[in-house]
Amino acid sequence: MGQGRVARGIALDRQARRGLMLTAPGTLYVALMVLGPAALAVAYSFWTQTYVTLDRTPTLANFREIATDPLYRTLILRSVIVAGLVTFLTVLLAYPVAYYIAFHVYRRKALWLLLVSIPFWTSYLLRVFSWKLVLGYNGVLNSALIWLGVIDKPLEWILFDVNAVVLTLTHAWAPFAILPIFVSLEKIDRSLLEAAKDLGEGPFRAFFRVVLPLSMPGVIGATLIIFIPTVGDYVTPALVGGSEGAMVANLIQVQFGKANNWPLGAALAICAMLCVTIAALAAAALLRFLGRRIR
Amino acid sequence: MMRRLASGVLPIYALLYLAFLYLPILFLPLFSFNDSKILAFPMSGFTTKWYAALGHETQLLNALGNSIIVGLFSTVFATAIGSLTARAITRYRFPLRRSSQALQMAPLVMPEVIVAVSLLIMFLSLGLSLSLFTVALAHVLVTIPYSISIMTSAFEQFDDSLEEAAIDLGEGEWGALRRVTLPVVAPGIVSSLLVGFTVSFDEFIMAFFLTGTEPTLPVYIWSQVRFPAKLPIVLALGTLLILASLALLLAAEYFRRRSLRLSAVQEGVPIA
């Protein structure tokens, strides 16, 4: 028995060494390329820059500027609100599709999943660009409606603004919502539904008390995977946001480009990241709470 | 009521949703054949001149070459790293297994602009000048998660006892890897290479911040989008790019399914 334990200890040790060795390249690479730059960005955010000279005296000046200038606050707030709205709409619109594929498609599941995920593999830039063609005062949609005689003059609500940003992003993120929700729905033991039925639950109650709570992990996954990157989206506000739709990523880009104030840009990036983290944690906690509550 | 909802309304909703997904993208090919620089209805007439014009845009062709170089470099490195990680997490139990997996998957869910500007700061602090190389380094980072998830499912299908059998039959570990493991997971590797290339080829933000004087194709497209006169050419280019991405994706899907089929055959083989 003692021998067996020793042999096992050695085997574990060998496994552990193998595992660590094989994951080392990836872990080191990602750590170097994510944690290293993040540490540098934090350092930069406490420095200041006048024209081309970098002053390395630590100061809170950048953060003070962000806290007091209403422009920065507006853009950060708008980014979080837009991302929240996009996430909510995407999950809400995608849930029935995921539900349909999981529970009502039997033989062509793979085909449906492929159809849903194909748009994701076309260039993100081009997908957003196609909305730039569709929307707008003289865009495809307005010109088509006028040509067909549906309207006399261009619709005003499809101008380039925050609404256009929300619409475009909701379109862009669709597959990210469908797939995780589908996976969690697919995992649900079908006999639970029969049990609910046998116990006298109507289909609606069975859905809200069995299916929805059990699919919460997928909803939470989709929420995080959409919300976090959307806060930092650059392309969509730049292409269809117009002057009123800019978000924090556009502001960060300006600091690293035209304005050439890297420390301020770094501070903005860090503030955005903090807001994202707090909002994402809050959203996940809320969804988990709701999932437990309705059960 | 619920049943009628499920059998009647749901399929219609799902189809409408698909239409919403595909419709905007279809305007790209549609207007790329339109004989006018104004992108609006009514359309003017059929032409292929925008496609013919693509061949004369030397900057575009250079950008295409740049994208191919960056894509090949990124996908080869990311697939190598991703395969090692995937092998480790499917086969071995070791300390920090979960956290190293989570760390390597993290680039998938981080706001790209923030990663891009942080990398920009680091590269310039290290004294690297911006070039296709810095873009490729970033693309390896964003491609690793895709490679890990594809290779993890490939290795999950692989039966470890095959490798053990090869070793029992006298192969060295290296020989077993080369002659048993790699051939079985080869379709997964091909799938990972294709997906990684597509991801890098379409990636814009990292390239936008980290390229020097040589643009990749998405960066080139970005620079052209502002000139209305160039829009039809961008549409033609975009149409071709979407077709290329689709072809790569479908090829990757074919190989992924083949790797699943191979392992199904493998399970049928009695290993006594």
Coordinates of C-alpha atoms in Angstrom, one line a residue:
Chain A
M1 CA 0.0 0.0 0.0
G2 CA 2.8 2.4 0.9
Q3 CA 4.5 1.6 -2.3
G4 CA 1.4 2.3 -4.3
R5 CA 1.0 5.7 -2.7
V6 CA 4.7 6.5 -3.5
A7 CA 4.2 5.4 -7.2
R8 CA 1.1 7.5 -7.4
G9 CA 2.9 10.5 -6.0
I10 CA 5.6 10.2 -8.6
A11 CA 3.0 9.7 -11.4
L12 CA 1.2 12.8 -10.3
D13 CA 4.5 14.6 -10.2
R14 CA 5.3 13.6 -13.8
Q15 CA 1.8 14.5 -15.0
A16 CA 2.1 17.9 -13.3
R17 CA 5.5 18.5 -14.9
R18 CA 4.2 17.5 -18.3
G19 CA 1.1 19.7 -18.0
L20 CA 3.1 22.7 -16.8
M21 CA 5.7 22.3 -19.6
L22 CA 3.1 22.0 -22.3
T23 CA 1.1 25.0 -21.2
A24 CA 4.2 27.1 -20.5
P25 CA 4.6 28.6 -24.0
G26 CA 0.9 29.8 -24.1
T27 CA 0.9 31.0 -20.5
L28 CA 4.1 32.9 -20.9
Y29 CA 3.1 34.4 -24.2
V30 CA -0.3 35.6 -23.0
A31 CA 1.1 36.8 -19.7
L32 CA 3.8 38.8 -21.5
M33 CA 1.4 40.2 -24.1
V34 CA -1.5 41.1 -21.7
L35 CA -0.2 41.5 -18.2
G36 CA 3.1 43.3 -19.3
P37 CA 1.3 45.9 -21.4
A38 CA -1.4 46.3 -18.7
A39 CA 1.2 47.1 -16.1
L40 CA 2.8 49.6 -18.4
A41 CA -0.5 51.2 -19.2
V42 CA -1.2 51.6 -15.5
A43 CA 2.2 53.3 -15.1
Y44 CA 1.6 55.6 -18.0
S45 CA -1.8 56.7 -16.6
F46 CA 0.1 58.2 -13.6
W47 CA 2.5 60.1 -15.9
T48 CA 1.9 63.3 -17.9
Q49 CA 2.9 64.4 -21.3
T50 CA 3.4 67.8 -22.8
Y51 CA 3.9 67.7 -26.6
V52 CA 6.6 65.1 -26.9
T53 CA 8.2 65.1 -23.5
L54 CA 7.0 62.5 -21.1
D55 CA 7.1 63.5 -17.4
R56 CA 7.5 60.4 -15.2
T57 CA 6.5 62.1 -11.9
P58 CA 3.6 60.2 -10.6
T59 CA 0.4 62.3 -10.5
L60 CA -3.4 61.8 -10.5
A61 CA -3.8 64.7 -13.0
N62 CA -5.2 62.4 -15.8
F63 CA -7.8 60.9 -13.5
R64 CA -8.7 64.3 -12.1
E65 CA -9.2 65.5 -15.7
I66 CA -11.4 62.5 -16.5
A67 CA -13.5 63.0 -13.4
T68 CA -14.1 66.6 -13.9
D69 CA -14.4 67.0 -17.7
P70 CA -18.0 66.3 -18.6
L71 CA -17.0 65.1 -22.1
Y72 CA -15.1 62.1 -20.7
R73 CA -17.8 61.2 -18.3
T74 CA -20.5 61.4 -21.0
L75 CA -18.5 59.1 -23.3
I76 CA -17.7 56.5 -20.7
L77 CA -21.2 56.5 -19.5
R78 CA -22.6 56.3 -23.0
S79 CA -20.3 53.4 -23.8
V80 CA -21.5 51.4 -20.8
I81 CA -25.2 52.2 -21.5
V82 CA -24.9 51.4 -25.2
A83 CA -23.1 48.1 -24.4
G84 CA -25.7 47.3 -21.8
L85 CA -28.5 48.0 -24.2
V86 CA -26.9 46.0 -27.0
T87 CA -26.3 43.1 -24.7
F88 CA -29.9 43.1 -23.5
L89 CA -31.4 43.3 -27.0
T90 CA -29.0 40.7 -28.4
V91 CA -29.7 38.2 -25.7
L92 CA -33.5 38.9 -25.8
L93 CA -33.7 38.5 -29.6
A94 CA -31.3 35.5 -29.8
Y95 CA -32.9 33.5 -26.9
P96 CA -36.0 32.3 -28.9
V97 CA -33.7 31.3 -31.8
A98 CA -31.5 29.3 -29.5
Y99 CA -34.6 27.8 -27.9
Y100 CA -36.0 26.9 -31.3
I101 CA -32.8 25.1 -32.4
A102 CA -32.4 23.3 -29.1
F103 CA -35.9 22.1 -28.6
H104 CA -37.7 22.1 -32.0
V105 CA -35.0 21.3 -34.6
Y106 CA -34.2 17.6 -34.6
R107 CA -32.4 16.6 -37.8
R108 CA -30.9 19.8 -39.0
K109 CA -29.3 21.2 -35.8
A110 CA -25.8 21.4 -37.3
L111 CA -27.1 23.2 -40.4
W112 CA -28.9 25.8 -38.2
L113 CA -25.9 26.3 -36.0
L114 CA -23.7 26.8 -39.1
L115 CA -26.1 29.3 -40.6
V116 CA -26.2 31.3 -37.4
S117 CA -22.5 31.4 -37.0
I118 CA -21.4 32.1 -40.7
P119 CA -22.0 35.9 -40.4
F120 CA -19.5 35.9 -37.5
W121 CA -16.8 34.7 -39.8
T122 CA -17.2 37.4 -42.3
S123 CA -15.1 40.4 -41.6
Y124 CA -16.5 42.5 -38.7
L125 CA -15.3 45.7 -40.5
L126 CA -17.3 44.8 -43.6
R127 CA -20.4 43.8 -41.6
V128 CA -20.4 47.2 -39.9
F129 CA -19.6 48.9 -43.2
S130 CA -22.7 47.2 -44.8
W131 CA -24.8 49.0 -42.2
K132 CA -23.2 52.3 -43.2
L133 CA -24.6 51.6 -46.7
V134 CA -28.1 50.6 -45.4
L135 CA -28.6 53.5 -42.9
G136 CA -28.2 57.2 -43.4
Y137 CA -30.2 60.0 -44.9
N138 CA -29.3 59.0 -48.5
G139 CA -28.7 55.3 -47.6
V140 CA -30.0 52.2 -49.3
L141 CA -33.0 51.8 -47.0
N142 CA -34.3 55.4 -47.4
S143 CA -33.6 55.4 -51.1
A144 CA -35.4 52.1 -51.6
L145 CA -38.4 53.2 -49.6
I146 CA -38.7 56.4 -51.6
W147 CA -38.2 54.6 -54.8
L148 CA -40.9 52.1 -53.9
G149 CA -43.2 55.0 -53.0
V150 CA -43.6 53.9 -49.3
I151 CA -42.4 57.3 -48.0
D152 CA -42.0 60.8 -49.6
K153 CA -38.9 62.0 -47.8
P154 CA -36.1 60.2 -46.0
L155 CA -36.9 58.8 -42.6
E156 CA -35.1 60.7 -39.9
W157 CA -34.7 58.0 -37.3
I158 CA -32.2 56.0 -39.3
L159 CA -29.6 58.7 -39.3
F160 CA -26.1 58.0 -38.0
D161 CA -26.4 58.3 -34.3
V162 CA -26.6 56.2 -31.1
N163 CA -29.6 54.2 -32.4
A164 CA -27.6 53.2 -35.4
V165 CA -24.8 52.1 -33.2
V166 CA -27.1 50.0 -31.1
L167 CA -28.7 48.4 -34.1
T168 CA -25.4 47.7 -35.9
L169 CA -23.9 46.1 -32.8
T170 CA -26.9 44.0 -32.0
H171 CA -26.6 42.6 -35.5
A172 CA -22.8 42.1 -35.1
W173 CA -23.0 40.2 -31.9
A174 CA -25.9 37.8 -32.6
P175 CA -24.0 34.6 -33.0
F176 CA -22.2 35.2 -29.7
A177 CA -25.5 35.2 -27.9
I178 CA -27.1 32.2 -29.7
L179 CA -24.3 29.7 -29.3
P180 CA -23.8 29.8 -25.5
I181 CA -27.5 29.9 -24.8
F182 CA -28.0 27.0 -27.2
V183 CA -25.3 25.0 -25.4
S184 CA -26.9 25.5 -22.0
L185 CA -30.4 24.7 -23.3
E186 CA -29.1 21.6 -25.0
K187 CA -27.7 20.3 -21.7
I188 CA -31.1 20.5 -20.0
D189 CA -32.3 17.0 -19.1
R190 CA -35.6 16.6 -21.0
S191 CA -37.1 14.4 -18.3
L192 CA -37.2 17.4 -16.1
L193 CA -39.7 19.0 -18.5
E194 CA -41.8 15.8 -18.4
A195 CA -41.6 15.8 -14.7
A196 CA -42.8 19.4 -14.6
K197 CA -45.7 18.5 -16.9
D198 CA -46.6 15.4 -14.8
L199 CA -46.7 17.6 -11.7
G200 CA -49.3 19.8 -13.3
E201 CA -47.2 22.7 -14.5
G202 CA -48.5 24.4 -17.6
P203 CA -46.0 24.9 -20.5
F204 CA -45.4 28.6 -19.6
R205 CA -44.7 27.9 -16.0
A206 CA -42.5 25.0 -16.9
F207 CA -40.6 27.3 -19.2
F208 CA -40.1 30.0 -16.5
R209 CA -39.5 27.7 -13.6
V210 CA -37.4 25.0 -15.3
V211 CA -36.0 25.9 -18.7
L212 CA -35.1 29.6 -18.1
P213 CA -33.3 29.1 -14.7
L214 CA -31.4 26.1 -16.1
S215 CA -30.3 28.1 -19.1
M216 CA -29.0 31.0 -17.0
P217 CA -25.3 30.0 -17.3
G218 CA -25.6 30.4 -21.1
V219 CA -27.3 33.8 -20.7
I220 CA -24.6 34.9 -18.3
G221 CA -21.9 33.7 -20.7
A222 CA -23.5 35.5 -23.6
T223 CA -23.9 38.6 -21.5
L224 CA -20.2 38.8 -20.6
I225 CA -18.9 37.8 -24.0
I226 CA -21.0 40.6 -25.6
F227 CA -20.9 43.3 -23.0
I228 CA -17.2 43.5 -22.3
P229 CA -15.9 43.9 -25.9
T230 CA -18.8 46.2 -26.8
V231 CA -17.8 48.8 -24.3
G232 CA -14.5 49.2 -26.1
D233 CA -15.9 49.1 -29.6
Y234 CA -14.2 51.4 -32.0
V235 CA -15.4 50.6 -35.6
T236 CA -19.1 50.9 -35.2
P237 CA -19.3 54.4 -33.5
A238 CA -16.7 55.6 -36.0
L239 CA -18.7 54.4 -39.1
V240 CA -22.3 54.8 -38.1
G241 CA -22.2 56.8 -34.9
G242 CA -22.1 60.2 -36.5
S243 CA -21.1 63.1 -34.2
E244 CA -23.5 62.1 -31.4
G245 CA -22.6 58.4 -31.3
A246 CA -18.9 58.4 -30.3
M247 CA -17.8 56.1 -27.6
V248 CA -14.9 55.8 -25.2
A249 CA -12.7 53.8 -27.7
N250 CA -12.9 56.6 -30.2
L251 CA -11.7 59.0 -27.5
I252 CA -8.8 56.7 -26.5
Q253 CA -7.8 56.5 -30.2
V254 CA -7.7 60.3 -30.4
Q255 CA -5.4 60.4 -27.4
F256 CA -3.0 57.9 -29.1
G257 CA -3.4 59.6 -32.5
K258 CA -4.1 63.3 -33.1
A259 CA -4.1 64.6 -29.6
N260 CA -0.9 62.6 -28.8
N261 CA -1.5 62.4 -25.1
W262 CA -0.7 58.8 -24.3
P263 CA -0.9 59.1 -20.5
L264 CA -4.4 60.5 -20.7
G265 CA -5.3 57.8 -23.2
A266 CA -3.9 55.1 -20.9
A267 CA -5.9 56.6 -18.0
L268 CA -9.1 56.5 -20.1
A269 CA -8.4 52.9 -21.0
I270 CA -8.0 52.0 -17.3
C271 CA -11.2 53.9 -16.3
A272 CA -13.1 52.1 -19.1
M273 CA -11.7 48.8 -18.0
L274 CA -12.7 49.4 -14.4
C275 CA -16.3 50.4 -15.4
V276 CA -16.5 47.3 -17.6
T277 CA -15.4 45.0 -14.8
I278 CA -17.8 46.5 -12.3
A279 CA -20.7 46.5 -14.6
A280 CA -20.0 43.0 -15.8
L281 CA -19.8 41.6 -12.3
A282 CA -23.0 43.4 -11.3
A283 CA -24.8 42.1 -14.4
A284 CA -23.6 38.5 -13.8
A285 CA -24.6 38.7 -10.1
L286 CA -28.1 40.1 -11.0
L287 CA -28.7 37.4 -13.6
R288 CA -27.6 34.7 -11.1
F289 CA -30.0 36.2 -8.5
L290 CA -32.9 36.3 -10.9
G291 CA -32.2 32.7 -12.0
R292 CA -32.4 31.5 -8.4
R293 CA -35.4 33.8 -7.6
I294 CA -37.8 32.6 -10.3
R295 CA -37.1 29.0 -9.5
Chain B
M1 CA -51.2 27.8 -26.7
M2 CA -47.6 27.2 -25.9
R3 CA -47.5 24.4 -28.4
R4 CA -48.9 26.5 -31.2
L5 CA -46.4 29.2 -30.3
A6 CA -43.6 26.7 -30.6
S7 CA -44.7 25.1 -33.8
G8 CA -46.0 28.2 -35.6
V9 CA -44.4 31.4 -34.4
L10 CA -41.0 30.1 -33.4
P11 CA -39.8 28.8 -36.9
I12 CA -41.1 32.0 -38.5
Y13 CA -39.3 34.1 -36.0
A14 CA -36.1 32.1 -36.4
L15 CA -36.2 32.5 -40.2
L16 CA -36.8 36.3 -39.8
Y17 CA -33.9 36.4 -37.5
L18 CA -31.7 34.7 -40.1
A19 CA -32.9 37.3 -42.7
F20 CA -31.9 40.0 -40.3
L21 CA -28.5 38.4 -40.0
Y22 CA -27.8 38.1 -43.7
L23 CA -29.7 40.9 -45.3
P24 CA -27.3 43.8 -44.6
I25 CA -24.3 41.8 -45.8
L26 CA -26.0 41.0 -49.1
F27 CA -26.0 44.7 -50.1
L28 CA -22.2 44.5 -50.5
P29 CA -22.3 42.1 -53.4
L30 CA -25.5 43.6 -54.8
F31 CA -24.1 47.1 -55.1
S32 CA -20.6 45.9 -56.2
F33 CA -22.2 45.1 -59.6
N34 CA -24.0 48.4 -59.8
D35 CA -22.9 50.7 -62.5
S36 CA -22.8 53.9 -60.4
K37 CA -20.8 55.5 -57.7
I38 CA -24.0 56.4 -55.8
L39 CA -25.0 53.7 -53.5
A40 CA -28.8 54.0 -53.5
F41 CA -31.9 52.7 -55.2
P42 CA -32.9 52.6 -58.0
M43 CA -29.8 50.8 -59.3
S44 CA -28.2 51.8 -62.6
G45 CA -27.2 48.7 -64.4
F46 CA -25.0 45.7 -64.3
T47 CA -21.2 46.1 -64.5
T48 CA -18.1 44.1 -63.5
K49 CA -15.8 47.1 -63.9
W50 CA -15.2 47.5 -60.2
Y51 CA -13.9 44.0 -60.0
A52 CA -11.7 44.7 -63.0
A53 CA -10.4 47.9 -61.3
L54 CA -9.2 45.9 -58.3
G55 CA -6.3 44.4 -60.3
H56 CA -4.9 47.9 -60.9
E57 CA -4.8 49.0 -57.3
T58 CA -1.2 48.3 -56.4
Q59 CA -1.7 49.5 -52.8
L60 CA -4.5 47.1 -52.4
L61 CA -2.5 44.2 -53.8
N62 CA 0.4 45.1 -51.4
A63 CA -2.0 45.2 -48.5
L64 CA -3.4 41.8 -49.6
G65 CA 0.2 40.4 -49.6
N66 CA 0.8 41.9 -46.1
S67 CA -2.4 40.3 -44.7
I68 CA -1.4 36.9 -46.1
I69 CA 2.0 37.1 -44.5
V70 CA 0.7 38.2 -41.1
G71 CA -2.1 35.6 -41.3
L72 CA 0.3 32.7 -42.0
F73 CA 2.7 33.7 -39.3
S74 CA 0.0 34.2 -36.7
T75 CA -1.9 31.1 -37.4
V76 CA 1.1 28.8 -37.4
F77 CA 2.3 30.2 -34.1
A78 CA -1.1 30.3 -32.5
T79 CA -1.9 26.7 -33.6
A80 CA 1.4 25.4 -32.2
I81 CA 0.8 27.1 -28.8
G82 CA -2.9 26.3 -28.8
S83 CA -2.2 22.6 -29.6
L84 CA 0.3 22.3 -26.7
T85 CA -2.1 23.9 -24.3
A86 CA -5.0 21.8 -25.5
R87 CA -3.0 18.6 -25.2
A88 CA -2.0 19.5 -21.6
I89 CA -5.5 20.4 -20.4
T90 CA -7.1 17.3 -22.0
R91 CA -4.5 14.8 -20.9
Y92 CA -2.8 15.9 -17.7
R93 CA -3.9 17.0 -14.2
F94 CA -1.5 19.7 -13.0
P95 CA -1.5 22.7 -10.7
L96 CA -2.9 26.0 -12.2
R97 CA -4.6 24.0 -15.0
R98 CA -7.8 26.0 -14.9
S99 CA -6.1 29.4 -14.4
S100 CA -3.6 28.9 -17.2
Q101 CA -6.5 27.9 -19.5
A102 CA -8.6 30.9 -18.4
L103 CA -5.6 33.3 -18.9
Q104 CA -5.0 32.0 -22.5
M105 CA -8.7 32.2 -23.3
A106 CA -9.0 35.8 -21.9
P107 CA -8.0 37.7 -25.1
L108 CA -11.3 36.6 -26.5
V109 CA -13.3 38.7 -24.1
M110 CA -11.1 41.7 -23.6
P111 CA -12.0 45.1 -25.2
E112 CA -9.7 45.1 -28.2
V113 CA -8.9 48.8 -28.2
I114 CA -7.6 48.5 -24.6
V115 CA -5.4 45.5 -25.5
A116 CA -4.2 47.3 -28.7
V117 CA -3.1 50.6 -27.0
S118 CA -1.5 48.7 -24.2
L119 CA 0.5 46.6 -26.7
L120 CA 1.4 49.9 -28.5
I121 CA 2.8 51.3 -25.3
M122 CA 4.8 48.1 -24.6
F123 CA 6.2 47.7 -28.1
L124 CA 7.4 51.3 -28.2
S125 CA 8.8 51.1 -24.7
L126 CA 10.8 48.1 -25.7
G127 CA 12.1 50.0 -28.7
L128 CA 10.4 47.9 -31.3
S129 CA 9.3 49.9 -34.3
L130 CA 5.8 49.3 -35.6
S131 CA 5.6 46.9 -38.5
L132 CA 3.8 43.8 -39.8
F133 CA 5.8 41.9 -37.1
T134 CA 4.2 43.8 -34.3
V135 CA 0.8 43.2 -35.9
A136 CA 1.5 39.5 -36.2
L137 CA 2.6 39.3 -32.5
A138 CA -0.8 40.8 -31.5
H139 CA -2.7 38.5 -33.9
V140 CA -1.0 35.4 -32.3
L141 CA -2.5 36.6 -29.0
V142 CA -6.1 37.0 -30.4
T143 CA -5.9 33.7 -32.3
I144 CA -4.7 31.5 -29.5
P145 CA -8.2 31.1 -27.9
Y146 CA -9.7 29.9 -31.2
S147 CA -6.9 27.4 -31.6
I148 CA -7.2 26.2 -28.0
S149 CA -10.9 25.5 -28.3
I150 CA -10.6 23.7 -31.7
M151 CA -7.7 21.6 -30.5
T152 CA -9.3 20.8 -27.2
S153 CA -12.3 19.3 -28.9
A154 CA -9.9 17.4 -31.3
F155 CA -7.9 16.0 -28.4
E156 CA -11.0 15.2 -26.4
Q157 CA -12.0 12.9 -29.2
F158 CA -8.6 11.2 -29.2
D159 CA -8.4 8.0 -27.4
D160 CA -5.2 8.1 -25.2
S161 CA -5.0 4.4 -25.1
L162 CA -4.0 4.4 -28.7
E163 CA -0.8 6.3 -27.8
E164 CA -0.2 4.0 -24.8
A165 CA -0.6 1.0 -27.1
A166 CA 1.9 2.4 -29.5
I167 CA 4.4 2.9 -26.7
D168 CA 3.7 -0.7 -25.4
L169 CA 4.4 -1.9 -28.9
G170 CA 7.9 -0.4 -28.8
E171 CA 7.5 3.1 -30.2
G172 CA 9.3 5.9 -28.3
E173 CA 7.1 8.8 -27.0
W174 CA 8.2 10.9 -29.9
G175 CA 7.4 8.1 -32.4
A176 CA 4.0 7.6 -30.9
L177 CA 3.3 11.3 -31.1
R178 CA 4.4 11.5 -34.7
R179 CA 3.0 8.2 -36.0
V180 CA -0.2 7.9 -33.9
T181 CA -1.4 11.1 -32.2
L182 CA -0.6 13.6 -34.9
P183 CA -2.2 11.7 -37.8
V184 CA -5.4 11.3 -35.8
V185 CA -5.7 14.9 -34.8
A186 CA -4.4 16.3 -38.1
P187 CA -7.8 17.4 -39.3
G188 CA -8.2 19.4 -36.1
I189 CA -4.8 21.0 -36.8
V190 CA -5.8 21.9 -40.3
S191 CA -9.1 23.3 -39.0
S192 CA -7.3 25.4 -36.4
L193 CA -4.9 26.7 -39.1
L194 CA -7.7 27.8 -41.3
V195 CA -9.8 29.4 -38.6
G196 CA -6.7 31.2 -37.2
F197 CA -5.8 32.5 -40.7
T198 CA -9.4 33.8 -41.1
V199 CA -9.3 35.5 -37.7
S200 CA -6.0 37.3 -38.5
F201 CA -7.0 38.1 -42.0
D202 CA -10.2 39.9 -40.9
E203 CA -8.8 41.5 -37.8
F204 CA -8.8 45.3 -37.8
I205 CA -8.3 47.0 -34.5
M206 CA -4.9 45.5 -33.6
A207 CA -3.6 46.1 -37.1
F208 CA -4.9 49.6 -37.1
F209 CA -3.0 50.6 -33.9
L210 CA 0.1 48.4 -34.4
T211 CA 1.0 48.6 -38.1
G212 CA 3.7 51.0 -39.3
T213 CA 3.8 52.1 -42.9
E214 CA 2.6 48.8 -44.3
P215 CA -1.2 48.3 -44.0
T216 CA -3.0 45.0 -43.8
L217 CA -6.1 44.6 -46.0
P218 CA -8.7 45.7 -43.4
V219 CA -6.5 48.8 -42.6
Y220 CA -6.4 49.6 -46.3
I221 CA -10.1 49.2 -46.5
W222 CA -10.5 51.6 -43.6
S223 CA -8.4 54.2 -45.3
Q224 CA -10.6 53.9 -48.5
V225 CA -14.0 54.0 -46.8
R226 CA -13.9 57.8 -46.5
F227 CA -13.5 58.4 -50.2
P228 CA -16.9 58.1 -51.9
A229 CA -15.3 57.6 -55.3
K230 CA -13.5 54.5 -54.0
L231 CA -16.6 52.9 -52.4
P232 CA -17.7 50.7 -55.3
I233 CA -14.2 49.2 -55.4
V234 CA -14.3 48.6 -51.7
L235 CA -17.6 46.8 -52.2
A236 CA -16.1 44.6 -54.9
L237 CA -13.2 43.9 -52.6
G238 CA -15.5 43.2 -49.6
T239 CA -17.5 40.8 -51.7
L240 CA -14.4 38.8 -52.6
L241 CA -13.2 38.9 -49.0
I242 CA -16.5 37.6 -47.7
L243 CA -16.4 34.7 -50.2
A244 CA -12.8 34.0 -49.2
S245 CA -13.7 33.9 -45.5
L246 CA -16.6 31.6 -46.2
A247 CA -14.5 29.2 -48.3
L248 CA -11.9 29.0 -45.4
L249 CA -14.6 28.5 -42.8
L250 CA -16.4 25.8 -44.8
A251 CA -13.0 24.1 -45.3
A252 CA -12.3 24.3 -41.6
E253 CA -15.8 22.9 -40.8
Y254 CA -15.1 20.0 -43.2
F255 CA -11.9 19.1 -41.5
R256 CA -13.4 19.5 -38.0
R257 CA -16.1 17.1 -38.9
R258 CA -13.6 14.7 -40.4
S259 CA -11.7 14.7 -37.2
L260 CA -14.9 13.8 -35.4
R261 CA -15.6 11.0 -37.9
L262 CA -12.1 9.7 -37.6
S263 CA -12.5 9.3 -33.9
A264 CA -15.8 7.6 -34.4
V265 CA -14.1 5.0 -36.6
Q266 CA -11.4 4.7 -34.0
E267 CA -13.9 3.9 -31.3
G268 CA -15.4 1.2 -33.4
V269 CA -12.0 -0.5 -33.6
P270 CA -11.8 -3.2 -30.9
I271 CA -8.7 -2.5 -28.9
A272 CA -8.0 -5.5 -26.7

